[in-house]
Amino acid sequence: MSKDDVVAKLSDVFRQYGYEGASLSKISVATGLSRASLYHYFPKGKEEMAATVLDHLYASLEINLLKPLQVKGNPLDKVRAMGKTLDLFYNGGCSSCFLDLLSIGESQPLFQSPIQQTLSAWIAALADVLVEAGQDVVVARCNAEDAIAQIEGTLVLSRCLGNNEPFKRAINNLPKILGL
Protein backbone atom coordinates (compact mmCIF):
# COMPACT_ATOMS: atom_id res chain seq x y z
CA MET A 1 0.00 0.00 0.00
CA SER A 2 1.38 3.41 -0.94
CA LYS A 3 1.84 6.12 1.67
CA ASP A 4 -0.82 8.21 -0.14
CA ASP A 5 -3.29 5.32 0.25
CA VAL A 6 -2.42 5.08 3.94
CA VAL A 7 -2.92 8.85 4.36
CA ALA A 8 -6.36 8.64 2.71
CA LYS A 9 -7.40 5.90 5.13
CA LEU A 10 -5.97 7.86 8.06
CA SER A 11 -8.02 10.86 7.02
CA ASP A 12 -11.17 8.74 7.16
CA VAL A 13 -10.30 7.43 10.63
CA PHE A 14 -9.55 10.89 12.03
CA ARG A 15 -12.73 12.29 10.48
CA GLN A 16 -14.80 9.50 12.00
CA TYR A 17 -13.25 9.32 15.48
CA GLY A 18 -11.39 12.61 15.96
CA TYR A 19 -7.78 12.76 17.06
CA GLU A 20 -8.30 11.39 20.56
CA GLY A 21 -10.67 8.63 19.44
CA ALA A 22 -8.42 7.45 16.62
CA SER A 23 -6.56 4.76 18.52
CA LEU A 24 -3.71 2.86 16.92
CA SER A 25 -5.95 -0.21 16.98
CA LYS A 26 -8.63 1.57 14.93
CA ILE A 27 -5.99 3.00 12.60
CA SER A 28 -4.45 -0.46 12.16
CA VAL A 29 -7.82 -2.01 11.30
CA ALA A 30 -8.72 0.77 8.85
CA THR A 31 -5.38 0.71 7.05
CA GLY A 32 -4.82 -3.03 7.26
CA LEU A 33 -1.33 -2.32 8.58
CA SER A 34 0.30 -3.61 11.73
CA ARG A 35 1.51 -1.17 14.33
CA ALA A 36 5.08 -1.87 13.18
CA SER A 37 4.16 -0.93 9.60
CA LEU A 38 2.42 2.21 10.78
CA TYR A 39 5.53 3.23 12.70
CA HIS A 40 7.60 2.49 9.59
CA TYR A 41 5.56 5.11 7.70
CA PHE A 42 5.17 7.42 10.70
CA PRO A 43 8.05 7.01 13.21
CA LYS A 44 6.62 9.74 15.48
CA GLY A 45 3.29 7.96 15.81
CA LYS A 46 -0.22 9.35 15.77
CA GLU A 47 0.85 13.00 15.92
CA GLU A 48 2.88 12.54 12.73
CA MET A 49 -0.03 10.70 11.12
CA ALA A 50 -2.40 13.59 11.81
CA ALA A 51 0.20 16.15 10.71
CA THR A 52 0.68 14.27 7.44
CA VAL A 53 -3.07 14.16 6.85
CA LEU A 54 -3.22 17.90 7.58
CA ASP A 55 -0.39 18.54 5.09
CA HIS A 56 -2.20 16.52 2.41
CA LEU A 57 -5.43 18.34 3.19
CA TYR A 58 -3.78 21.74 2.78
CA ALA A 59 -2.16 20.69 -0.50
CA SER A 60 -5.54 19.50 -1.79
CA LEU A 61 -7.29 22.68 -0.65
CA GLU A 62 -4.61 24.79 -2.27
CA ILE A 63 -5.05 23.06 -5.62
CA ASN A 64 -8.82 22.56 -5.58
CA LEU A 65 -10.10 25.54 -3.59
CA LEU A 66 -7.58 28.37 -3.27
CA LYS A 67 -6.01 28.40 -6.74
CA PRO A 68 -9.39 28.47 -8.54
CA LEU A 69 -10.38 31.46 -6.38
CA GLN A 70 -7.20 33.27 -7.43
CA VAL A 71 -7.52 32.96 -11.22
CA LYS A 72 -9.10 35.71 -13.28
CA GLY A 73 -12.79 35.27 -13.80
CA ASN A 74 -16.28 36.17 -12.74
CA PRO A 75 -16.46 36.33 -8.91
CA LEU A 76 -19.92 34.74 -8.82
CA ASP A 77 -18.71 31.84 -10.98
CA LYS A 78 -15.71 31.36 -8.69
CA VAL A 79 -17.93 31.27 -5.60
CA ARG A 80 -20.28 28.76 -7.21
CA ALA A 81 -17.31 26.60 -8.21
CA MET A 82 -16.02 26.81 -4.63
CA GLY A 83 -19.42 25.59 -3.42
CA LYS A 84 -19.28 22.60 -5.75
CA THR A 85 -15.76 21.80 -4.59
CA LEU A 86 -16.78 21.99 -0.94
CA ASP A 87 -19.88 19.87 -1.57
CA LEU A 88 -17.69 17.20 -3.13
CA PHE A 89 -14.93 17.50 -0.53
CA TYR A 90 -17.35 17.20 2.40
CA ASN A 91 -19.40 14.46 0.74
CA GLY A 92 -22.51 16.61 0.58
CA GLY A 93 -22.13 17.59 4.22
CA CYS A 94 -21.83 14.00 5.45
CA SER A 95 -18.08 14.18 6.21
CA SER A 96 -16.71 16.00 9.22
CA CYS A 97 -14.22 18.82 8.91
CA PHE A 98 -10.75 17.56 9.76
CA LEU A 99 -9.66 21.05 10.84
CA ASP A 100 -12.56 21.22 13.30
CA LEU A 101 -11.73 17.83 14.76
CA LEU A 102 -8.08 18.76 15.29
CA SER A 103 -8.98 22.07 16.92
CA ILE A 104 -10.31 20.51 20.13
CA GLY A 105 -8.90 18.44 22.95
CA GLU A 106 -5.29 17.33 23.20
CA SER A 107 -4.68 17.92 19.49
CA GLN A 108 -5.54 21.65 19.65
CA PRO A 109 -2.15 22.93 20.82
CA LEU A 110 -0.35 20.55 18.46
CA PHE A 111 -2.12 21.76 15.34
CA GLN A 112 -3.35 25.28 16.08
CA SER A 113 -0.74 26.97 13.91
CA PRO A 114 -1.31 24.96 10.69
CA ILE A 115 -5.09 25.11 11.19
CA GLN A 116 -4.89 28.88 11.59
CA GLN A 117 -2.71 29.16 8.47
CA THR A 118 -5.11 27.03 6.44
CA LEU A 119 -8.19 28.99 7.47
CA SER A 120 -6.41 32.33 7.05
CA ALA A 121 -5.41 31.39 3.49
CA TRP A 122 -9.01 30.44 2.68
CA ILE A 123 -10.40 33.64 4.20
CA ALA A 124 -7.87 35.76 2.31
CA ALA A 125 -8.51 34.06 -1.04
CA LEU A 126 -12.27 34.39 -0.64
CA ALA A 127 -12.03 38.01 0.53
CA ASP A 128 -9.91 38.82 -2.54
CA VAL A 129 -12.71 37.49 -4.76
CA LEU A 130 -15.18 39.75 -2.97
CA VAL A 131 -12.90 42.78 -3.35
CA GLU A 132 -12.64 41.90 -7.03
CA ALA A 133 -16.46 41.98 -7.07
CA GLY A 134 -16.38 45.53 -5.69
CA GLN A 135 -16.68 45.04 -1.93
CA ASP A 136 -14.72 47.14 0.54
CA VAL A 137 -11.69 45.25 1.94
CA VAL A 138 -13.03 45.17 5.51
CA VAL A 139 -16.54 44.15 4.41
CA ALA A 140 -15.08 41.48 2.12
CA ARG A 141 -13.04 39.95 4.93
CA CYS A 142 -16.04 39.94 7.29
CA ASN A 143 -18.23 38.34 4.60
CA ALA A 144 -15.56 35.70 3.90
CA GLU A 145 -15.27 34.89 7.62
CA ASP A 146 -19.07 34.72 7.98
CA ALA A 147 -19.41 32.39 4.99
CA ILE A 148 -16.69 30.04 6.20
CA ALA A 149 -18.18 30.08 9.70
CA GLN A 150 -21.55 29.14 8.23
CA ILE A 151 -20.03 26.33 6.15
CA GLU A 152 -18.10 24.94 9.10
CA GLY A 153 -21.03 25.41 11.47
CA THR A 154 -23.43 23.60 9.20
CA LEU A 155 -20.98 20.68 8.99
CA VAL A 156 -21.22 20.36 12.77
CA LEU A 157 -24.99 20.83 12.70
CA SER A 158 -25.39 18.27 9.92
CA ARG A 159 -23.27 15.74 11.83
CA CYS A 160 -25.17 16.30 15.08
CA LEU A 161 -28.62 16.18 13.48
CA GLY A 162 -27.80 13.35 11.09
CA ASN A 163 -29.16 15.56 8.32
CA ASN A 164 -27.04 17.30 5.69
CA GLU A 165 -29.71 19.81 4.62
CA PRO A 166 -28.19 22.69 6.65
CA PHE A 167 -24.90 22.20 4.79
CA LYS A 168 -26.65 21.97 1.42
CA ARG A 169 -28.50 25.23 2.15
CA ALA A 170 -25.28 26.99 3.13
CA ILE A 171 -23.57 25.86 -0.08
CA ASN A 172 -26.55 26.91 -2.21
CA ASN A 173 -26.75 30.28 -0.42
CA LEU A 174 -23.04 31.12 -0.63
CA PRO A 175 -23.50 33.96 -3.13
CA LYS A 176 -26.15 35.54 -0.88
CA ILE A 177 -24.10 35.00 2.29
CA LEU A 178 -21.15 36.65 0.57
CA GLY A 179 -23.18 39.61 -0.65
CA LEU A 180 -22.91 38.75 -4.34
PDB file of C-alpha atoms in Angstrom:
ATOM      1  CA  MET A   1       0.000   0.000   0.000  1.00  0.00           C
ATOM      2  CA  SER A   2       1.385   3.408  -0.939  1.00  0.00           C
ATOM      3  CA  LYS A   3       1.836   6.118   1.665  1.00  0.00           C
ATOM      4  CA  ASP A   4      -0.822   8.207  -0.139  1.00  0.00           C
ATOM      5  CA  ASP A   5      -3.290   5.322   0.250  1.00  0.00           C
ATOM      6  CA  VAL A   6      -2.424   5.079   3.938  1.00  0.00           C
ATOM      7  CA  VAL A   7      -2.917   8.845   4.358  1.00  0.00           C
ATOM      8  CA  ALA A   8      -6.362   8.642   2.708  1.00  0.00           C
ATOM      9  CA  LYS A   9      -7.405   5.903   5.130  1.00  0.00           C
ATOM     10  CA  LEU A  10      -5.967   7.855   8.063  1.00  0.00           C
ATOM     11  CA  SER A  11      -8.019  10.858   7.019  1.00  0.00           C
ATOM     12  CA  ASP A  12     -11.172   8.742   7.164  1.00  0.00           C
ATOM     13  CA  VAL A  13     -10.295   7.427  10.633  1.00  0.00           C
ATOM     14  CA  PHE A  14      -9.549  10.893  12.032  1.00  0.00           C
ATOM     15  CA  ARG A  15     -12.727  12.293  10.485  1.00  0.00           C
ATOM     16  CA  GLN A  16     -14.797   9.498  11.998  1.00  0.00           C
ATOM     17  CA  TYR A  17     -13.247   9.324  15.482  1.00  0.00           C
ATOM     18  CA  GLY A  18     -11.393  12.610  15.958  1.00  0.00           C
ATOM     19  CA  TYR A  19      -7.779  12.762  17.063  1.00  0.00           C
ATOM     20  CA  GLU A  20      -8.299  11.392  20.559  1.00  0.00           C
ATOM     21  CA  GLY A  21     -10.666   8.631  19.443  1.00  0.00           C
ATOM     22  CA  ALA A  22      -8.417   7.453  16.617  1.00  0.00           C
ATOM     23  CA  SER A  23      -6.562   4.756  18.517  1.00  0.00           C
ATOM     24  CA  LEU A  24      -3.708   2.857  16.923  1.00  0.00           C
ATOM     25  CA  SER A  25      -5.952  -0.214  16.984  1.00  0.00           C
ATOM     26  CA  LYS A  26      -8.630   1.566  14.928  1.00  0.00           C
ATOM     27  CA  ILE A  27      -5.993   2.996  12.602  1.00  0.00           C
ATOM     28  CA  SER A  28      -4.454  -0.455  12.158  1.00  0.00           C
ATOM     29  CA  VAL A  29      -7.822  -2.012  11.304  1.00  0.00           C
ATOM     30  CA  ALA A  30      -8.723   0.774   8.854  1.00  0.00           C
ATOM     31  CA  THR A  31      -5.384   0.707   7.055  1.00  0.00           C
ATOM     32  CA  GLY A  32      -4.820  -3.033   7.260  1.00  0.00           C
ATOM     33  CA  LEU A  33      -1.331  -2.318   8.578  1.00  0.00           C
ATOM     34  CA  SER A  34       0.299  -3.615  11.731  1.00  0.00           C
ATOM     35  CA  ARG A  35       1.514  -1.166  14.332  1.00  0.00           C
ATOM     36  CA  ALA A  36       5.076  -1.868  13.179  1.00  0.00           C
ATOM     37  CA  SER A  37       4.157  -0.933   9.597  1.00  0.00           C
ATOM     38  CA  LEU A  38       2.417   2.212  10.782  1.00  0.00           C
ATOM     39  CA  TYR A  39       5.529   3.230  12.704  1.00  0.00           C
ATOM     40  CA  HIS A  40       7.598   2.492   9.589  1.00  0.00           C
ATOM     41  CA  TYR A  41       5.564   5.109   7.695  1.00  0.00           C
ATOM     42  CA  PHE A  42       5.175   7.422  10.699  1.00  0.00           C
ATOM     43  CA  PRO A  43       8.046   7.013  13.211  1.00  0.00           C
ATOM     44  CA  LYS A  44       6.621   9.741  15.483  1.00  0.00           C
ATOM     45  CA  GLY A  45       3.287   7.962  15.815  1.00  0.00           C
ATOM     46  CA  LYS A  46      -0.225   9.347  15.774  1.00  0.00           C
ATOM     47  CA  GLU A  47       0.846  12.995  15.923  1.00  0.00           C
ATOM     48  CA  GLU A  48       2.884  12.543  12.732  1.00  0.00           C
ATOM     49  CA  MET A  49      -0.032  10.703  11.118  1.00  0.00           C
ATOM     50  CA  ALA A  50      -2.403  13.592  11.815  1.00  0.00           C
ATOM     51  CA  ALA A  51       0.202  16.153  10.712  1.00  0.00           C
ATOM     52  CA  THR A  52       0.677  14.275   7.438  1.00  0.00           C
ATOM     53  CA  VAL A  53      -3.072  14.163   6.848  1.00  0.00           C
ATOM     54  CA  LEU A  54      -3.224  17.896   7.577  1.00  0.00           C
ATOM     55  CA  ASP A  55      -0.390  18.545   5.091  1.00  0.00           C
ATOM     56  CA  HIS A  56      -2.197  16.522   2.413  1.00  0.00           C
ATOM     57  CA  LEU A  57      -5.430  18.344   3.186  1.00  0.00           C
ATOM     58  CA  TYR A  58      -3.783  21.737   2.780  1.00  0.00           C
ATOM     59  CA  ALA A  59      -2.159  20.693  -0.505  1.00  0.00           C
ATOM     60  CA  SER A  60      -5.535  19.505  -1.789  1.00  0.00           C
ATOM     61  CA  LEU A  61      -7.293  22.682  -0.652  1.00  0.00           C
ATOM     62  CA  GLU A  62      -4.613  24.794  -2.266  1.00  0.00           C
ATOM     63  CA  ILE A  63      -5.052  23.060  -5.622  1.00  0.00           C
ATOM     64  CA  ASN A  64      -8.815  22.557  -5.585  1.00  0.00           C
ATOM     65  CA  LEU A  65     -10.098  25.537  -3.592  1.00  0.00           C
ATOM     66  CA  LEU A  66      -7.584  28.365  -3.273  1.00  0.00           C
ATOM     67  CA  LYS A  67      -6.011  28.398  -6.737  1.00  0.00           C
ATOM     68  CA  PRO A  68      -9.392  28.472  -8.536  1.00  0.00           C
ATOM     69  CA  LEU A  69     -10.385  31.460  -6.384  1.00  0.00           C
ATOM     70  CA  GLN A  70      -7.204  33.271  -7.430  1.00  0.00           C
ATOM     71  CA  VAL A  71      -7.524  32.962 -11.218  1.00  0.00           C
ATOM     72  CA  LYS A  72      -9.097  35.710 -13.281  1.00  0.00           C
ATOM     73  CA  GLY A  73     -12.791  35.266 -13.799  1.00  0.00           C
ATOM     74  CA  ASN A  74     -16.282  36.168 -12.742  1.00  0.00           C
ATOM     75  CA  PRO A  75     -16.462  36.325  -8.908  1.00  0.00           C
ATOM     76  CA  LEU A  76     -19.918  34.736  -8.820  1.00  0.00           C
ATOM     77  CA  ASP A  77     -18.715  31.842 -10.981  1.00  0.00           C
ATOM     78  CA  LYS A  78     -15.712  31.360  -8.689  1.00  0.00           C
ATOM     79  CA  VAL A  79     -17.932  31.271  -5.600  1.00  0.00           C
ATOM     80  CA  ARG A  80     -20.281  28.759  -7.212  1.00  0.00           C
ATOM     81  CA  ALA A  81     -17.306  26.604  -8.212  1.00  0.00           C
ATOM     82  CA  MET A  82     -16.024  26.812  -4.630  1.00  0.00           C
ATOM     83  CA  GLY A  83     -19.421  25.594  -3.420  1.00  0.00           C
ATOM     84  CA  LYS A  84     -19.281  22.597  -5.753  1.00  0.00           C
ATOM     85  CA  THR A  85     -15.755  21.804  -4.594  1.00  0.00           C
ATOM     86  CA  LEU A  86     -16.784  21.985  -0.935  1.00  0.00           C
ATOM     87  CA  ASP A  87     -19.875  19.875  -1.566  1.00  0.00           C
ATOM     88  CA  LEU A  88     -17.694  17.199  -3.135  1.00  0.00           C
ATOM     89  CA  PHE A  89     -14.935  17.497  -0.528  1.00  0.00           C
ATOM     90  CA  TYR A  90     -17.347  17.198   2.400  1.00  0.00           C
ATOM     91  CA  ASN A  91     -19.398  14.457   0.740  1.00  0.00           C
ATOM     92  CA  GLY A  92     -22.508  16.614   0.579  1.00  0.00           C
ATOM     93  CA  GLY A  93     -22.131  17.589   4.219  1.00  0.00           C
ATOM     94  CA  CYS A  94     -21.827  14.001   5.448  1.00  0.00           C
ATOM     95  CA  SER A  95     -18.085  14.182   6.214  1.00  0.00           C
ATOM     96  CA  SER A  96     -16.706  16.002   9.216  1.00  0.00           C
ATOM     97  CA  CYS A  97     -14.220  18.816   8.907  1.00  0.00           C
ATOM     98  CA  PHE A  98     -10.745  17.559   9.760  1.00  0.00           C
ATOM     99  CA  LEU A  99      -9.659  21.054  10.843  1.00  0.00           C
ATOM    100  CA  ASP A 100     -12.557  21.224  13.302  1.00  0.00           C
ATOM    101  CA  LEU A 101     -11.732  17.830  14.762  1.00  0.00           C
ATOM    102  CA  LEU A 102      -8.075  18.763  15.291  1.00  0.00           C
ATOM    103  CA  SER A 103      -8.982  22.074  16.917  1.00  0.00           C
ATOM    104  CA  ILE A 104     -10.306  20.515  20.131  1.00  0.00           C
ATOM    105  CA  GLY A 105      -8.895  18.442  22.954  1.00  0.00           C
ATOM    106  CA  GLU A 106      -5.294  17.325  23.200  1.00  0.00           C
ATOM    107  CA  SER A 107      -4.680  17.925  19.490  1.00  0.00           C
ATOM    108  CA  GLN A 108      -5.545  21.647  19.646  1.00  0.00           C
ATOM    109  CA  PRO A 109      -2.153  22.931  20.820  1.00  0.00           C
ATOM    110  CA  LEU A 110      -0.351  20.545  18.461  1.00  0.00           C
ATOM    111  CA  PHE A 111      -2.116  21.757  15.338  1.00  0.00           C
ATOM    112  CA  GLN A 112      -3.353  25.276  16.083  1.00  0.00           C
ATOM    113  CA  SER A 113      -0.740  26.975  13.908  1.00  0.00           C
ATOM    114  CA  PRO A 114      -1.313  24.958  10.691  1.00  0.00           C
ATOM    115  CA  ILE A 115      -5.085  25.113  11.187  1.00  0.00           C
ATOM    116  CA  GLN A 116      -4.889  28.884  11.594  1.00  0.00           C
ATOM    117  CA  GLN A 117      -2.706  29.157   8.472  1.00  0.00           C
ATOM    118  CA  THR A 118      -5.115  27.034   6.443  1.00  0.00           C
ATOM    119  CA  LEU A 119      -8.194  28.991   7.466  1.00  0.00           C
ATOM    120  CA  SER A 120      -6.406  32.325   7.047  1.00  0.00           C
ATOM    121  CA  ALA A 121      -5.409  31.391   3.493  1.00  0.00           C
ATOM    122  CA  TRP A 122      -9.011  30.437   2.681  1.00  0.00           C
ATOM    123  CA  ILE A 123     -10.401  33.635   4.203  1.00  0.00           C
ATOM    124  CA  ALA A 124      -7.866  35.764   2.312  1.00  0.00           C
ATOM    125  CA  ALA A 125      -8.514  34.059  -1.040  1.00  0.00           C
ATOM    126  CA  LEU A 126     -12.271  34.389  -0.640  1.00  0.00           C
ATOM    127  CA  ALA A 127     -12.028  38.015   0.527  1.00  0.00           C
ATOM    128  CA  ASP A 128      -9.910  38.819  -2.541  1.00  0.00           C
ATOM    129  CA  VAL A 129     -12.709  37.485  -4.759  1.00  0.00           C
ATOM    130  CA  LEU A 130     -15.175  39.754  -2.973  1.00  0.00           C
ATOM    131  CA  VAL A 131     -12.897  42.781  -3.346  1.00  0.00           C
ATOM    132  CA  GLU A 132     -12.645  41.898  -7.034  1.00  0.00           C
ATOM    133  CA  ALA A 133     -16.458  41.984  -7.075  1.00  0.00           C
ATOM    134  CA  GLY A 134     -16.381  45.532  -5.686  1.00  0.00           C
ATOM    135  CA  GLN A 135     -16.677  45.041  -1.929  1.00  0.00           C
ATOM    136  CA  ASP A 136     -14.719  47.138   0.540  1.00  0.00           C
ATOM    137  CA  VAL A 137     -11.689  45.255   1.936  1.00  0.00           C
ATOM    138  CA  VAL A 138     -13.029  45.167   5.511  1.00  0.00           C
ATOM    139  CA  VAL A 139     -16.535  44.147   4.415  1.00  0.00           C
ATOM    140  CA  ALA A 140     -15.081  41.480   2.123  1.00  0.00           C
ATOM    141  CA  ARG A 141     -13.040  39.953   4.929  1.00  0.00           C
ATOM    142  CA  CYS A 142     -16.042  39.940   7.286  1.00  0.00           C
ATOM    143  CA  ASN A 143     -18.231  38.344   4.603  1.00  0.00           C
ATOM    144  CA  ALA A 144     -15.563  35.705   3.904  1.00  0.00           C
ATOM    145  CA  GLU A 145     -15.272  34.889   7.619  1.00  0.00           C
ATOM    146  CA  ASP A 146     -19.069  34.720   7.977  1.00  0.00           C
ATOM    147  CA  ALA A 147     -19.412  32.391   4.993  1.00  0.00           C
ATOM    148  CA  ILE A 148     -16.691  30.044   6.204  1.00  0.00           C
ATOM    149  CA  ALA A 149     -18.183  30.079   9.704  1.00  0.00           C
ATOM    150  CA  GLN A 150     -21.549  29.144   8.225  1.00  0.00           C
ATOM    151  CA  ILE A 151     -20.034  26.335   6.147  1.00  0.00           C
ATOM    152  CA  GLU A 152     -18.097  24.945   9.100  1.00  0.00           C
ATOM    153  CA  GLY A 153     -21.028  25.413  11.472  1.00  0.00           C
ATOM    154  CA  THR A 154     -23.426  23.597   9.196  1.00  0.00           C
ATOM    155  CA  LEU A 155     -20.985  20.681   8.985  1.00  0.00           C
ATOM    156  CA  VAL A 156     -21.218  20.360  12.769  1.00  0.00           C
ATOM    157  CA  LEU A 157     -24.990  20.827  12.698  1.00  0.00           C
ATOM    158  CA  SER A 158     -25.389  18.268   9.916  1.00  0.00           C
ATOM    159  CA  ARG A 159     -23.273  15.739  11.828  1.00  0.00           C
ATOM    160  CA  CYS A 160     -25.172  16.297  15.082  1.00  0.00           C
ATOM    161  CA  LEU A 161     -28.618  16.175  13.479  1.00  0.00           C
ATOM    162  CA  GLY A 162     -27.797  13.350  11.087  1.00  0.00           C
ATOM    163  CA  ASN A 163     -29.165  15.559   8.320  1.00  0.00           C
ATOM    164  CA  ASN A 164     -27.037  17.297   5.691  1.00  0.00           C
ATOM    165  CA  GLU A 165     -29.708  19.814   4.624  1.00  0.00           C
ATOM    166  CA  PRO A 166     -28.187  22.690   6.649  1.00  0.00           C
ATOM    167  CA  PHE A 167     -24.898  22.198   4.788  1.00  0.00           C
ATOM    168  CA  LYS A 168     -26.650  21.971   1.416  1.00  0.00           C
ATOM    169  CA  ARG A 169     -28.498  25.230   2.152  1.00  0.00           C
ATOM    170  CA  ALA A 170     -25.280  26.989   3.132  1.00  0.00           C
ATOM    171  CA  ILE A 171     -23.575  25.863  -0.077  1.00  0.00           C
ATOM    172  CA  ASN A 172     -26.546  26.913  -2.206  1.00  0.00           C
ATOM    173  CA  ASN A 173     -26.750  30.276  -0.419  1.00  0.00           C
ATOM    174  CA  LEU A 174     -23.038  31.122  -0.629  1.00  0.00           C
ATOM    175  CA  PRO A 175     -23.503  33.964  -3.130  1.00  0.00           C
ATOM    176  CA  LYS A 176     -26.154  35.539  -0.884  1.00  0.00           C
ATOM    177  CA  ILE A 177     -24.105  34.998   2.290  1.00  0.00           C
ATOM    178  CA  LEU A 178     -21.147  36.650   0.573  1.00  0.00           C
ATOM    179  CA  GLY A 179     -23.179  39.609  -0.646  1.00  0.00           C
ATOM    180  CA  LEU A 180     -22.909  38.752  -4.345  1.00  0.00           C
TER     181      LEU A 180
END
